[in-house]
Coordinates of C-alpha atoms and ligand atoms in Angstrom, one line a residue:
M28 CA -30.0 -9.0 -36.5
V29 CA -27.4 -10.0 -34.0
T30 CA -24.1 -8.2 -33.7
M31 CA -21.3 -10.3 -32.5
A32 CA -18.4 -9.0 -30.3
D33 CA -16.1 -8.9 -33.4
G34 CA -18.5 -6.6 -35.1
E35 CA -19.9 -9.2 -37.5
K36 CA -23.7 -8.9 -38.0
R37 CA -25.8 -12.0 -38.6
P38 CA -29.5 -12.5 -39.3
I39 CA -30.6 -14.8 -36.5
P40 CA -34.2 -16.0 -36.1
K41 CA -36.0 -15.0 -32.9
G42 CA -36.1 -17.8 -30.4
T43 CA -32.6 -19.1 -31.2
K44 CA -30.8 -20.4 -28.2
I45 CA -27.6 -18.5 -27.3
E46 CA -26.1 -22.0 -26.8
E47 CA -26.4 -22.6 -30.6
L48 CA -24.5 -19.4 -31.3
A49 CA -21.8 -20.3 -28.8
K50 CA -21.2 -23.6 -30.6
Q51 CA -20.2 -21.6 -33.7
W52 CA -18.3 -18.7 -32.1
D53 CA -16.9 -19.7 -28.8
K54 CA -16.9 -23.4 -27.7
E55 CA -15.4 -22.4 -24.4
A56 CA -18.3 -20.0 -23.6
I57 CA -20.3 -20.7 -20.4
A58 CA -22.4 -17.5 -20.5
A59 CA -23.0 -14.5 -22.7
Q60 CA -23.3 -10.8 -22.4
V61 CA -26.4 -9.7 -24.3
D62 CA -26.7 -5.9 -24.7
G63 CA -24.5 -5.5 -21.6
T64 CA -26.6 -7.9 -19.4
L65 CA -25.3 -11.3 -18.4
F66 CA -27.3 -14.2 -19.8
D67 CA -27.3 -18.0 -19.4
L68 CA -26.5 -19.9 -22.6
S69 CA -29.9 -21.6 -22.3
R70 CA -31.7 -18.3 -22.9
T71 CA -32.9 -17.2 -26.3
V72 CA -32.4 -14.3 -28.7
E73 CA -35.7 -12.3 -28.8
K74 CA -34.8 -9.1 -30.6
D75 CA -31.9 -7.3 -32.4
T76 CA -29.1 -7.4 -29.9
S77 CA -25.3 -7.5 -29.6
I78 CA -23.8 -10.6 -28.0
S79 CA -20.4 -11.3 -26.6
F80 CA -19.5 -14.6 -25.1
I81 CA -17.9 -15.2 -21.7
S82 CA -15.3 -17.9 -21.8
I83 CA -14.7 -20.2 -18.9
H84 CA -11.1 -19.0 -19.0
S85 CA -12.0 -15.4 -18.4
R86 CA -12.2 -13.7 -15.0
K87 CA -15.9 -13.3 -15.4
G88 CA -16.3 -16.9 -16.5
L89 CA -14.5 -18.1 -13.5
E90 CA -16.7 -16.0 -11.3
I91 CA -19.8 -17.6 -12.8
L92 CA -18.3 -21.1 -12.4
R93 CA -17.5 -20.4 -8.8
H94 CA -20.8 -19.0 -8.0
S95 CA -22.4 -22.1 -9.6
A96 CA -20.2 -24.2 -7.3
A97 CA -21.7 -22.3 -4.3
H98 CA -25.1 -23.5 -5.5
I99 CA -23.8 -27.0 -5.7
M100 CA -22.4 -26.8 -2.2
A101 CA -25.7 -25.4 -0.9
Q102 CA -27.5 -28.4 -2.4
A103 CA -25.1 -30.8 -0.8
V104 CA -25.4 -29.1 2.6
R105 CA -29.1 -29.0 2.4
E106 CA -29.3 -32.7 1.5
L107 CA -26.9 -33.7 4.3
F108 CA -28.0 -31.5 7.2
P109 CA -31.7 -31.3 7.6
G110 CA -32.9 -28.1 9.3
V111 CA -30.1 -26.0 7.8
K112 CA -31.2 -22.6 6.4
L113 CA -29.6 -20.9 3.4
T114 CA -28.7 -17.2 3.2
F115 CA -26.3 -15.9 0.5
G116 CA -23.6 -17.6 -1.6
P117 CA -21.6 -15.3 -3.8
S118 CA -18.3 -15.8 -5.6
T119 CA -15.3 -14.0 -4.2
E120 CA -11.9 -12.9 -5.6
N121 CA -10.5 -16.4 -5.0
G122 CA -13.4 -18.7 -4.8
F123 CA -16.8 -18.7 -3.2
Y124 CA -18.7 -19.1 0.0
Y125 CA -22.2 -19.8 1.3
D126 CA -23.6 -18.7 4.7
F127 CA -25.7 -21.2 6.5
D128 CA -27.8 -21.0 9.6
Y129 CA -27.2 -24.2 11.5
D130 CA -27.2 -25.0 15.2
R131 CA -23.6 -26.3 15.4
T132 CA -20.3 -25.5 13.8
F133 CA -19.4 -27.6 10.7
T134 CA -16.4 -29.8 11.3
P135 CA -13.5 -30.8 8.9
Q136 CA -15.3 -34.2 8.6
D137 CA -18.5 -32.4 7.6
L138 CA -16.5 -30.6 4.9
E139 CA -15.2 -33.8 3.5
M140 CA -18.7 -35.3 3.5
I141 CA -20.0 -32.2 1.7
E142 CA -17.2 -32.4 -0.9
R143 CA -18.1 -36.0 -1.6
R144 CA -21.7 -35.1 -2.1
M145 CA -20.7 -32.2 -4.4
S146 CA -18.7 -34.6 -6.5
D147 CA -21.8 -36.8 -6.9
I148 CA -23.8 -33.7 -8.0
V149 CA -21.1 -32.7 -10.5
A150 CA -21.0 -36.3 -11.9
K151 CA -24.7 -36.2 -12.6
D152 CA -24.1 -33.1 -14.8
E153 CA -27.5 -31.6 -13.9
P154 CA -28.5 -28.6 -16.0
F155 CA -29.0 -25.2 -14.2
I156 CA -32.6 -24.2 -15.1
R157 CA -33.7 -20.6 -14.9
K158 CA -37.3 -19.7 -14.2
E159 CA -38.8 -16.2 -13.7
V160 CA -41.6 -16.0 -11.2
S161 CA -43.5 -13.4 -9.2
K162 CA -42.2 -12.4 -5.9
E163 CA -45.2 -13.9 -4.2
E164 CA -44.7 -17.2 -5.8
A165 CA -41.0 -17.2 -4.8
A166 CA -42.0 -16.3 -1.2
R167 CA -44.4 -19.2 -1.2
T168 CA -41.8 -21.7 -2.5
F169 CA -39.2 -20.7 0.0
G170 CA -41.7 -20.3 2.8
E171 CA -42.8 -24.0 2.3
M172 CA -39.1 -25.0 2.4
G173 CA -38.6 -23.1 5.7
E174 CA -36.0 -20.8 4.0
T175 CA -36.9 -17.8 6.1
Y176 CA -33.8 -15.8 5.1
K177 CA -34.7 -16.1 1.4
V178 CA -38.2 -14.9 2.3
E179 CA -36.8 -11.9 4.2
H180 CA -34.4 -11.1 1.3
L181 CA -37.3 -11.2 -1.2
E182 CA -38.9 -8.2 0.5
E183 CA -36.1 -6.1 -1.0
L184 CA -36.4 -7.4 -4.5
P185 CA -38.4 -6.2 -7.5
D186 CA -41.8 -7.9 -8.5
R187 CA -40.3 -10.4 -10.8
V188 CA -37.4 -12.6 -9.6
S189 CA -35.5 -15.5 -11.0
L190 CA -35.0 -19.0 -9.5
Y191 CA -32.3 -21.4 -10.5
R192 CA -32.8 -25.2 -10.2
Q193 CA -30.3 -28.0 -10.5
G194 CA -31.7 -31.5 -9.7
T195 CA -34.1 -31.0 -6.9
F196 CA -32.4 -27.9 -5.5
V197 CA -33.8 -24.4 -6.0
D198 CA -32.2 -21.1 -5.1
L199 CA -33.2 -17.5 -5.5
C200 CA -30.6 -16.0 -7.8
E201 CA -30.1 -13.3 -10.5
G202 CA -27.7 -15.6 -12.4
P203 CA -26.2 -16.3 -14.7
H204 CA -24.9 -19.9 -14.2
I205 CA -22.9 -22.4 -16.1
P206 CA -25.0 -24.7 -18.3
S207 CA -24.7 -27.7 -16.1
T208 CA -23.0 -28.9 -12.9
G209 CA -20.5 -31.0 -14.8
K210 CA -18.6 -27.9 -15.9
V211 CA -17.1 -27.7 -12.4
K212 CA -14.0 -29.7 -13.1
A213 CA -12.0 -29.0 -9.9
F214 CA -13.1 -27.7 -6.6
K215 CA -12.1 -27.8 -2.9
L216 CA -13.7 -26.6 0.3
L217 CA -11.3 -24.6 2.4
N218 CA -12.6 -23.7 5.8
V219 CA -15.5 -22.6 8.0
S220 CA -15.8 -19.4 9.9
G221 CA -18.5 -17.7 11.9
T222 CA -20.2 -14.6 10.5
Y223 CA -23.4 -12.7 11.1
W224 CA -26.6 -12.4 9.1
R225 CA -26.0 -9.3 7.0
G226 CA -22.6 -8.9 8.7
D227 CA -24.3 -7.3 11.7
A228 CA -23.1 -8.4 15.2
R229 CA -26.6 -7.9 16.6
N230 CA -27.9 -10.7 14.3
R231 CA -27.7 -14.4 14.4
V232 CA -24.3 -16.2 14.0
L233 CA -24.0 -18.0 10.6
Q234 CA -21.6 -20.6 9.4
R235 CA -19.6 -19.5 6.4
I236 CA -18.1 -22.3 4.3
Y237 CA -15.4 -21.1 2.0
G238 CA -14.4 -23.0 -1.2
T239 CA -12.8 -22.5 -4.5
A240 CA -13.4 -23.9 -8.0
F241 CA -11.5 -24.0 -11.3
S242 CA -12.1 -25.3 -14.8
D243 CA -9.1 -27.7 -14.5
Q244 CA -7.3 -29.6 -11.8
K245 CA -3.9 -28.0 -12.4
A246 CA -5.1 -24.5 -11.8
L247 CA -6.7 -25.7 -8.5
E248 CA -3.4 -27.3 -7.4
E249 CA -1.5 -24.1 -8.1
F250 CA -4.0 -22.2 -6.2
L251 CA -3.8 -24.5 -3.1
H252 CA 0.0 -24.1 -3.2
M253 CA -0.3 -20.4 -3.3
L254 CA -2.7 -20.5 -0.4
E255 CA -0.2 -22.4 1.7
E256 CA 2.4 -19.7 0.9
A257 CA -0.2 -17.0 1.8
R258 CA -0.8 -18.6 5.2
K259 CA 2.9 -18.2 6.0
R260 CA 2.8 -14.6 4.8
D261 CA -0.4 -13.6 6.6
H262 CA 0.0 -10.0 7.6
R263 CA -1.7 -10.5 10.9
K264 CA 0.8 -13.2 11.9
L265 CA 3.8 -11.3 10.5
G266 CA 2.5 -8.0 12.0
K267 CA 2.8 -9.6 15.4
E268 CA 6.1 -11.3 14.8
L269 CA 7.7 -8.2 13.5
D270 CA 6.0 -6.0 16.1
L271 CA 4.5 -3.7 13.5
F272 CA 0.9 -3.1 14.7
S273 CA -1.9 -4.4 16.8
L274 CA -5.7 -4.6 16.6
S275 CA -7.7 -5.5 19.6
E276 CA -11.3 -5.8 20.6
D277 CA -10.4 -3.8 23.8
A278 CA -9.1 -0.8 21.8
G279 CA -12.0 -1.1 19.3
P280 CA -12.5 -3.4 16.4
G281 CA -11.0 -2.2 13.1
L282 CA -8.9 0.5 14.8
V283 CA -5.2 0.0 14.1
I284 CA -2.5 0.8 16.7
Y285 CA 0.9 1.2 15.0
H286 CA 3.8 0.1 17.1
P287 CA 7.1 1.9 16.6
K288 CA 8.3 -0.3 13.7
G289 CA 4.9 -0.1 11.9
A290 CA 4.7 3.6 12.5
M291 CA 8.2 3.9 11.0
L292 CA 7.1 1.9 7.9
R293 CA 4.1 4.1 7.5
T294 CA 6.2 7.3 7.9
I295 CA 8.6 6.1 5.2
L296 CA 5.7 5.6 2.8
E297 CA 4.1 8.9 3.7
D298 CA 7.4 10.8 3.2
F299 CA 7.8 9.1 -0.1
E300 CA 4.3 10.0 -1.1
K301 CA 4.6 13.7 -0.2
K302 CA 7.8 14.0 -2.2
E303 CA 6.3 12.3 -5.2
H304 CA 3.1 14.4 -5.1
L305 CA 5.0 17.7 -4.8
K306 CA 7.2 16.7 -7.8
R307 CA 4.0 16.3 -9.8
G308 CA 2.4 19.7 -9.1
Y309 CA 0.2 18.7 -6.2
Q310 CA -0.2 21.0 -3.2
M311 CA -0.6 19.8 0.4
A312 CA -3.9 20.3 2.1
I313 CA -5.1 19.3 5.6
G314 CA -8.7 19.3 6.6
P315 CA -10.3 18.8 10.0
H316 CA -11.6 15.4 11.2
L317 CA -15.0 16.8 12.1
L318 CA -17.2 19.0 9.9
R319 CA -20.6 20.4 10.7
L320 CA -23.5 18.2 9.8
E321 CA -24.9 20.8 7.4
L322 CA -21.9 20.3 5.1
W323 CA -22.5 16.6 4.9
K324 CA -26.1 17.3 4.1
Q325 CA -25.0 19.6 1.2
S326 CA -22.5 17.0 -0.1
G327 CA -25.2 14.3 -0.2
H328 CA -23.3 12.1 2.2
L329 CA -26.0 12.3 4.8
E330 CA -28.4 11.0 2.3
N331 CA -26.2 8.4 0.6
Y332 CA -23.6 7.5 3.2
R333 CA -25.2 8.0 6.6
D334 CA -24.9 4.3 7.7
K335 CA -21.2 4.3 7.4
M336 CA -20.6 7.6 9.3
Y337 CA -19.9 8.5 12.9
F338 CA -21.5 11.5 14.5
T339 CA -20.9 13.7 17.5
K340 CA -22.3 16.8 19.2
V341 CA -20.4 19.6 20.8
E342 CA -22.2 22.6 22.4
D343 CA -25.4 21.5 20.8
V344 CA -23.9 21.6 17.3
E345 CA -23.9 18.4 15.4
Y346 CA -20.8 17.2 13.5
G347 CA -20.0 14.3 11.2
I348 CA -16.6 12.6 11.4
K349 CA -15.3 12.6 7.9
P350 CA -15.6 9.3 5.9
M351 CA -14.0 11.1 2.9
N352 CA -11.6 14.0 2.4
C353 CA -13.4 15.9 -0.4
L354 CA -15.2 18.6 1.5
A355 CA -12.4 20.6 3.0
H356 CA -10.7 20.6 -0.4
M357 CA -13.7 22.1 -2.0
L358 CA -13.9 24.7 0.7
I359 CA -10.2 25.6 -0.1
F360 CA -11.1 26.0 -3.8
K361 CA -14.1 28.2 -2.9
S362 CA -12.0 30.4 -0.7
Q363 CA -10.9 32.5 -3.7
I364 CA -12.1 33.5 -7.1
R365 CA -10.5 31.1 -9.5
S366 CA -9.6 31.9 -13.1
Y367 CA -9.2 29.4 -16.0
R368 CA -5.5 30.1 -15.8
D369 CA -5.3 28.8 -12.2
L370 CA -6.5 25.3 -13.3
P371 CA -5.8 22.5 -12.8
I372 CA -5.5 22.7 -9.0
R373 CA -4.4 19.5 -7.3
Y374 CA -4.9 19.2 -3.5
F375 CA -3.2 16.3 -1.8
E376 CA -3.9 15.1 1.7
L377 CA -2.9 12.0 3.7
G378 CA -6.4 12.1 5.0
T379 CA -7.6 10.0 7.9
V380 CA -11.2 8.9 7.6
Y381 CA -13.6 6.8 9.6
R382 CA -16.1 4.4 8.2
H383 CA -18.5 2.2 10.0
E384 CA -17.7 -1.2 8.3
K385 CA -19.7 -4.1 9.7
S386 CA -17.8 -6.0 12.4
G387 CA -18.3 -9.2 10.5
E388 CA -16.4 -7.8 7.5
L389 CA -13.3 -6.4 9.3
H390 CA -10.1 -8.2 8.4
G391 CA -6.7 -7.4 9.8
L392 CA -5.3 -4.3 8.1
L393 CA -7.2 -5.1 4.9
R394 CA -10.6 -3.9 6.1
V395 CA -10.6 -1.5 9.0
R396 CA -12.8 1.3 10.4
G397 CA -10.2 4.0 10.7
F398 CA -7.7 4.5 7.8
T399 CA -5.6 7.1 6.1
Q400 CA -5.9 7.6 2.3
D401 CA -3.3 9.1 0.0
D402 CA -6.2 11.2 -1.3
A403 CA -6.2 14.0 -3.9
H404 CA -8.8 16.1 -5.6
I405 CA -8.1 17.7 -8.9
L406 CA -10.2 20.6 -10.1
C407 CA -9.8 21.2 -13.8
R408 CA -11.4 22.5 -16.9
P409 CA -13.2 20.0 -19.1
D410 CA -10.5 20.3 -21.8
Q411 CA -7.9 19.4 -19.2
L412 CA -9.5 16.2 -18.1
N413 CA -7.6 13.9 -20.5
D414 CA -4.2 15.2 -19.6
E415 CA -4.9 15.0 -15.9
I416 CA -6.1 11.4 -16.1
C417 CA -3.1 10.4 -18.2
A418 CA -0.8 12.0 -15.6
I419 CA -2.5 10.0 -12.8
I420 CA -2.1 6.8 -14.7
E421 CA 1.6 7.5 -15.2
F422 CA 1.8 8.3 -11.5
V423 CA 0.2 4.9 -10.7
D424 CA 2.6 3.2 -13.1
D425 CA 5.7 4.8 -11.5
V426 CA 4.6 3.8 -8.0
M427 CA 3.6 0.3 -8.9
K428 CA 7.0 -0.3 -10.5
I429 CA 8.8 0.8 -7.4
F430 CA 7.1 -1.8 -5.3
G431 CA 7.4 -4.5 -8.0
F432 CA 3.7 -4.8 -8.6
E433 CA 2.0 -5.7 -11.8
Y434 CA -1.5 -4.3 -12.2
E435 CA -4.7 -4.4 -14.2
M436 CA -7.2 -1.6 -15.0
E437 CA -10.9 -1.8 -14.8
L438 CA -13.3 0.9 -16.2
S439 CA -16.7 1.3 -14.5
T440 CA -19.4 3.0 -16.6
R441 CA -22.7 4.8 -16.0
P442 CA -25.1 2.9 -13.7
E443 CA -28.8 3.0 -14.3
K444 CA -29.4 5.3 -11.3
S445 CA -27.2 8.3 -11.9
I446 CA -27.2 12.0 -12.2
G447 CA -25.8 14.3 -14.9
A448 CA -26.4 14.9 -18.6
D449 CA -25.6 12.1 -21.1
E450 CA -23.0 14.3 -22.8
E451 CA -21.1 14.8 -19.6
W452 CA -21.0 11.1 -19.0
E453 CA -19.9 10.5 -22.5
R454 CA -17.1 13.1 -22.2
A455 CA -15.9 11.7 -18.8
T456 CA -16.0 8.1 -20.0
E457 CA -14.3 9.0 -23.2
A458 CA -11.6 10.8 -21.2
L459 CA -11.0 7.7 -19.1
V460 CA -10.9 5.5 -22.2
N461 CA -8.7 7.9 -24.1
A462 CA -6.2 8.0 -21.3
L463 CA -6.1 4.2 -21.1
K464 CA -5.6 4.0 -24.9
T465 CA -2.9 6.7 -24.9
K466 CA -1.0 4.7 -22.3
N467 CA -1.6 1.5 -24.3
L468 CA -3.1 -0.2 -21.3
P469 CA -5.6 -3.1 -21.6
Y470 CA -8.6 -2.8 -19.4
E471 CA -11.8 -4.6 -18.5
V472 CA -15.1 -2.8 -18.6
N473 CA -17.6 -3.1 -15.7
E474 CA -20.8 -2.0 -17.4
G475 CA -23.0 0.1 -15.1
E476 CA -20.7 -0.2 -12.1
G477 CA -19.6 3.4 -11.9
A478 CA -20.6 5.7 -9.0
F479 CA -23.9 7.5 -9.4
Y480 CA -22.0 10.8 -10.0
G481 CA -19.4 9.6 -12.5
P482 CA -17.4 6.9 -14.1
K483 CA -14.1 5.6 -12.7
I484 CA -11.0 3.5 -13.3
D485 CA -10.0 1.0 -10.6
V486 CA -6.5 -0.3 -10.5
K487 CA -6.0 -3.9 -9.2
L488 CA -2.4 -4.7 -8.3
K489 CA -1.0 -8.2 -8.4
D490 CA 1.3 -9.2 -5.6
A491 CA 4.1 -11.8 -5.4
L492 CA 1.5 -14.6 -5.1
N493 CA -0.5 -13.2 -8.1
R494 CA -3.4 -12.1 -5.9
R495 CA -5.3 -9.1 -7.0
W496 CA -5.8 -6.1 -4.6
Q497 CA -7.7 -2.9 -5.1
C498 CA -5.4 0.1 -4.8
A499 CA -5.7 3.2 -7.0
T500 CA -9.0 4.6 -8.2
I501 CA -9.6 7.6 -10.5
Q502 CA -13.1 8.9 -10.3
V503 CA -14.6 11.7 -12.4
D504 CA -17.2 13.8 -10.6
F505 CA -19.6 16.4 -12.0
F506 CA -21.9 16.2 -9.0
M507 CA -19.9 17.7 -6.1
P508 CA -18.8 20.9 -8.1
E509 CA -22.6 21.4 -8.8
R510 CA -23.7 20.9 -5.2
F511 CA -21.0 23.2 -3.8
D512 CA -21.4 25.7 -6.6
L513 CA -17.7 25.6 -7.6
A514 CA -16.8 27.9 -10.4
Y515 CA -14.0 29.5 -12.3
V516 CA -13.9 32.5 -14.6
G517 CA -13.4 31.4 -18.1
S518 CA -11.5 33.2 -20.9
D519 CA -14.9 34.5 -22.0
G520 CA -15.3 36.3 -18.6
E521 CA -18.2 33.9 -17.7
K522 CA -18.5 31.6 -14.8
H523 CA -17.9 27.9 -15.6
R524 CA -18.1 24.7 -13.6
P525 CA -14.9 22.8 -13.1
V526 CA -14.7 19.0 -13.2
M527 CA -13.5 17.3 -10.1
L528 CA -11.3 14.2 -10.0
H529 CA -11.1 12.1 -6.8
R530 CA -8.1 9.8 -6.8
V531 CA -5.9 7.7 -4.6
I532 CA -2.7 6.0 -5.6
L533 CA -2.0 3.5 -2.8
G534 CA -5.5 3.7 -1.5
A535 CA -5.8 3.2 2.3
M536 CA -2.3 3.1 3.9
E537 CA -3.5 0.4 6.3
R538 CA -4.6 -1.8 3.5
F539 CA -1.5 -1.1 1.4
I540 CA 0.8 -1.9 4.3
G541 CA -1.1 -5.2 4.8
V542 CA -0.6 -6.0 1.2
L543 CA 3.1 -5.0 1.3
I544 CA 3.7 -7.2 4.3
E545 CA 2.3 -10.2 2.4
H546 CA 4.0 -9.3 -0.9
Y547 CA 7.5 -9.1 0.7
A548 CA 6.7 -11.8 3.3
G549 CA 7.9 -9.3 5.9
A550 CA 11.3 -9.0 4.3
F551 CA 11.0 -5.3 3.2
P552 CA 13.6 -3.9 0.8
V553 CA 16.2 -1.8 2.4
W554 CA 14.5 1.6 1.7
L555 CA 11.3 0.4 3.4
A556 CA 12.7 -1.7 6.2
P557 CA 11.8 0.0 9.6
T558 CA 15.2 -1.3 10.8
Q559 CA 17.9 -1.4 8.1
A560 CA 20.8 -2.7 10.2
I561 CA 21.4 -4.3 13.6
L562 CA 24.7 -4.1 15.4
M563 CA 25.9 -7.1 17.3
T564 CA 28.8 -7.4 19.6
V565 CA 30.6 -10.7 20.0
T566 CA 31.6 -10.0 23.7
D567 CA 31.2 -7.0 26.0
R568 CA 34.7 -5.9 25.0
Q569 CA 33.4 -4.3 21.8
I570 CA 30.5 -2.3 23.3
S571 CA 32.1 1.1 23.4
Y572 CA 33.3 0.9 19.8
A573 CA 29.9 -0.5 18.8
E574 CA 28.1 2.4 20.5
R575 CA 30.3 4.8 18.5
V576 CA 29.4 3.0 15.2
Y577 CA 25.7 3.1 16.2
S578 CA 25.6 6.8 16.7
Q579 CA 27.6 7.4 13.5
L580 CA 25.0 5.3 11.5
V581 CA 22.0 7.0 13.1
Q582 CA 23.6 10.4 12.4
A583 CA 24.0 9.4 8.7
G584 CA 20.3 8.6 8.6
V585 CA 20.6 4.8 8.7
R586 CA 17.8 3.1 10.7
A587 CA 19.9 1.1 13.1
E588 CA 19.3 -1.0 16.2
K589 CA 21.7 -2.5 18.7
D590 CA 21.9 -5.9 20.2
F591 CA 24.7 -5.8 22.8
R592 CA 23.3 -8.4 25.0
N593 CA 25.5 -11.0 26.5
E594 CA 24.2 -13.8 24.3
K595 CA 25.8 -16.2 21.8
L596 CA 26.3 -14.6 18.4
G597 CA 24.5 -17.4 16.7
F598 CA 21.4 -16.7 18.8
K599 CA 21.5 -13.0 18.1
I600 CA 21.8 -13.7 14.3
R601 CA 18.9 -16.1 14.4
E602 CA 16.7 -13.5 16.2
A603 CA 17.6 -10.8 13.7
Q604 CA 16.8 -13.2 10.8
V605 CA 13.3 -13.8 12.3
Q606 CA 13.0 -10.0 12.4
K607 CA 14.0 -10.0 8.7
I608 CA 16.4 -7.1 9.2
P609 CA 18.3 -6.6 5.9
Y610 CA 21.8 -6.2 7.4
M611 CA 23.5 -7.6 10.6
L612 CA 26.7 -5.9 11.5
V613 CA 28.9 -8.1 13.6
I614 CA 31.5 -6.4 15.6
G615 CA 34.4 -8.5 17.1
D616 CA 37.9 -7.6 18.2
R617 CA 39.1 -7.4 14.6
E618 CA 36.5 -4.8 13.7
V619 CA 37.4 -2.7 16.7
K620 CA 41.1 -2.9 15.9
E621 CA 40.6 -2.0 12.2
E622 CA 37.7 0.4 12.8
T623 CA 35.4 -1.4 10.4
I624 CA 32.2 -3.4 10.4
S625 CA 31.4 -6.8 8.9
P626 CA 27.9 -6.8 7.3
R627 CA 26.0 -9.9 6.8
K628 CA 22.8 -9.9 4.7
R629 CA 19.6 -11.5 5.9
S630 CA 20.0 -14.0 3.0
G631 CA 23.1 -15.3 4.8
E632 CA 25.6 -13.8 2.4
T633 CA 28.5 -12.1 4.2
L634 CA 30.2 -9.0 2.8
K635 CA 33.9 -8.1 3.3
S636 CA 34.5 -5.9 6.3
M637 CA 34.2 -2.3 5.4
R638 CA 34.5 1.3 6.7
I639 CA 31.3 2.8 8.2
E640 CA 31.1 5.5 5.5
D641 CA 31.1 2.8 2.8
F642 CA 28.3 0.9 4.5
V643 CA 26.2 4.1 4.6
K644 CA 26.8 4.4 0.9
Q645 CA 25.8 0.8 0.4
I646 CA 22.5 1.4 2.2
Q647 CA 21.8 4.6 0.2
S648 CA 22.5 2.8 -3.1
E649 CA 19.5 0.6 -2.3
Y650 CA 17.0 3.4 -2.4
P651 CA 15.3 3.0 -5.7
I652 CA 13.6 6.3 -6.2
L653 CA 14.5 8.6 -3.4
T654 CA 18.0 8.9 -4.8
K655 CA 16.5 9.9 -8.2
S656 CA 14.6 12.9 -6.9
Ligands
LIG701 ZN1 -26.8 -18.2 -8.3
LIG702 ZN1 -13.1 12.6 -2.7

């Protein structure tokens, strides 16, 4: 008996190809989910199962299409460049890549040649054929082909592995894949960059070719247009032009130095966050950056997270530099006896953490080694879990609206390797699902993708270019309260275990600022702009009045700058426009005489001359939330 996604049950003979079922249920299907596992359409039904189809138009479907395009690219590269060795070729948020070991850098001409060969492979419409073999057989196959990286990777895999073949090309892969190469209707190779085997700078340099693929040409064209726009908005480029921050090899890779304007931007965000958290019943907490090694042992970090941690030793005592903020918060909870009436307790910290990300994976502000999270830990009774999760979701919604972000929710459920009783997992997952349903929010399910200690909701925001970014997460945890023996006294007078929620709203401030820069293309709204107004004199005659205006604005809390240089006004205006400052205040003889200022918006619109107090009011009226509180 096969249960379809819509709940319909059908008697299906064993050995029926899933492809046959797809023809009846979903003609756009390119793969299927069978009892939660991804399957190729060419596989067969062997027992009573439940099946849902993956449409080529779904996110998952697109991922499968793109990963298949990576195989096609690898085939083309292998055919065109003898001696090349293959490593990994996954799909990414916006496309795919494949890493090759080759003794020279691929040129733009090479990419064109690879694209042409890929078109030939697509035109042949070769089927993707899956074959399960023993690890030894796979090692022999790849050994004979000289694919040493594949052989090395095989060592980490279970005894049975799957191979995928299209035409004469074979790759080691879990799948699934599209039925045949012809399903790739539109693709483009984008660029080449250097990377390291396994992202580790001590290893050999590899060539990473990036590409993207879609199921139709129009979607590809829209994407390429978006990419062009994204290039103009690159936060690394704007970060330099607007003098917000720097990252340098000399200072240390992945370590951000905030220049005054970047530091201002972050301070504005942090002040906003503190206020919003206090309004919602959170308490501030601050933990130390180092904690004794024993604590990290107790928390399980040493066992599960050691590779990403930094350590130091002082007076023969070993310390771990915190990669997460949870521990201090648990110690605060434990510092007193807690009653059921005290719960929920919500600790909020702008907690700076350090994680050893591989140097090959660092990227501007988006992936760094030192970052500050808007982190909170909520300790509550099991019966409070639902309300707490709902409140967090509302919090996320409020904040995303303020920045103008749309967002999507993803629910990650119990992985195979996990701890805790079934009923606890059920209760936690149900709490997350209930909260999503209460709030009427659609969500995607990532089966088995939760942490080993609990399920979670991830929030992916969509920026002005419709790109998705991970920001908030809400994670249920039964494990840490157990390990640290956290307890509260219940109404029955007995000791009970609280549930812990780990959650961030913006996530890492660094990453969020990177996303904000690109979202606004550097033109921050007035309430976020590090400099809100710049004063400009026409000649030196106006300087003393302009100084007076400047100090009046600063006293009123307006973030103002002055440009009293002996330069042409047009030149000053152009510079301020490059700096994307929301208001330029031009001061000439008339303004001095009338004791006014003439604001000009960065869009070019000029406002009537006004009194300084009125301009301050104008600025304040552009604070969306801060005025509300
Ligand atoms: Zn594959
Ligand atoms: Zn935590």
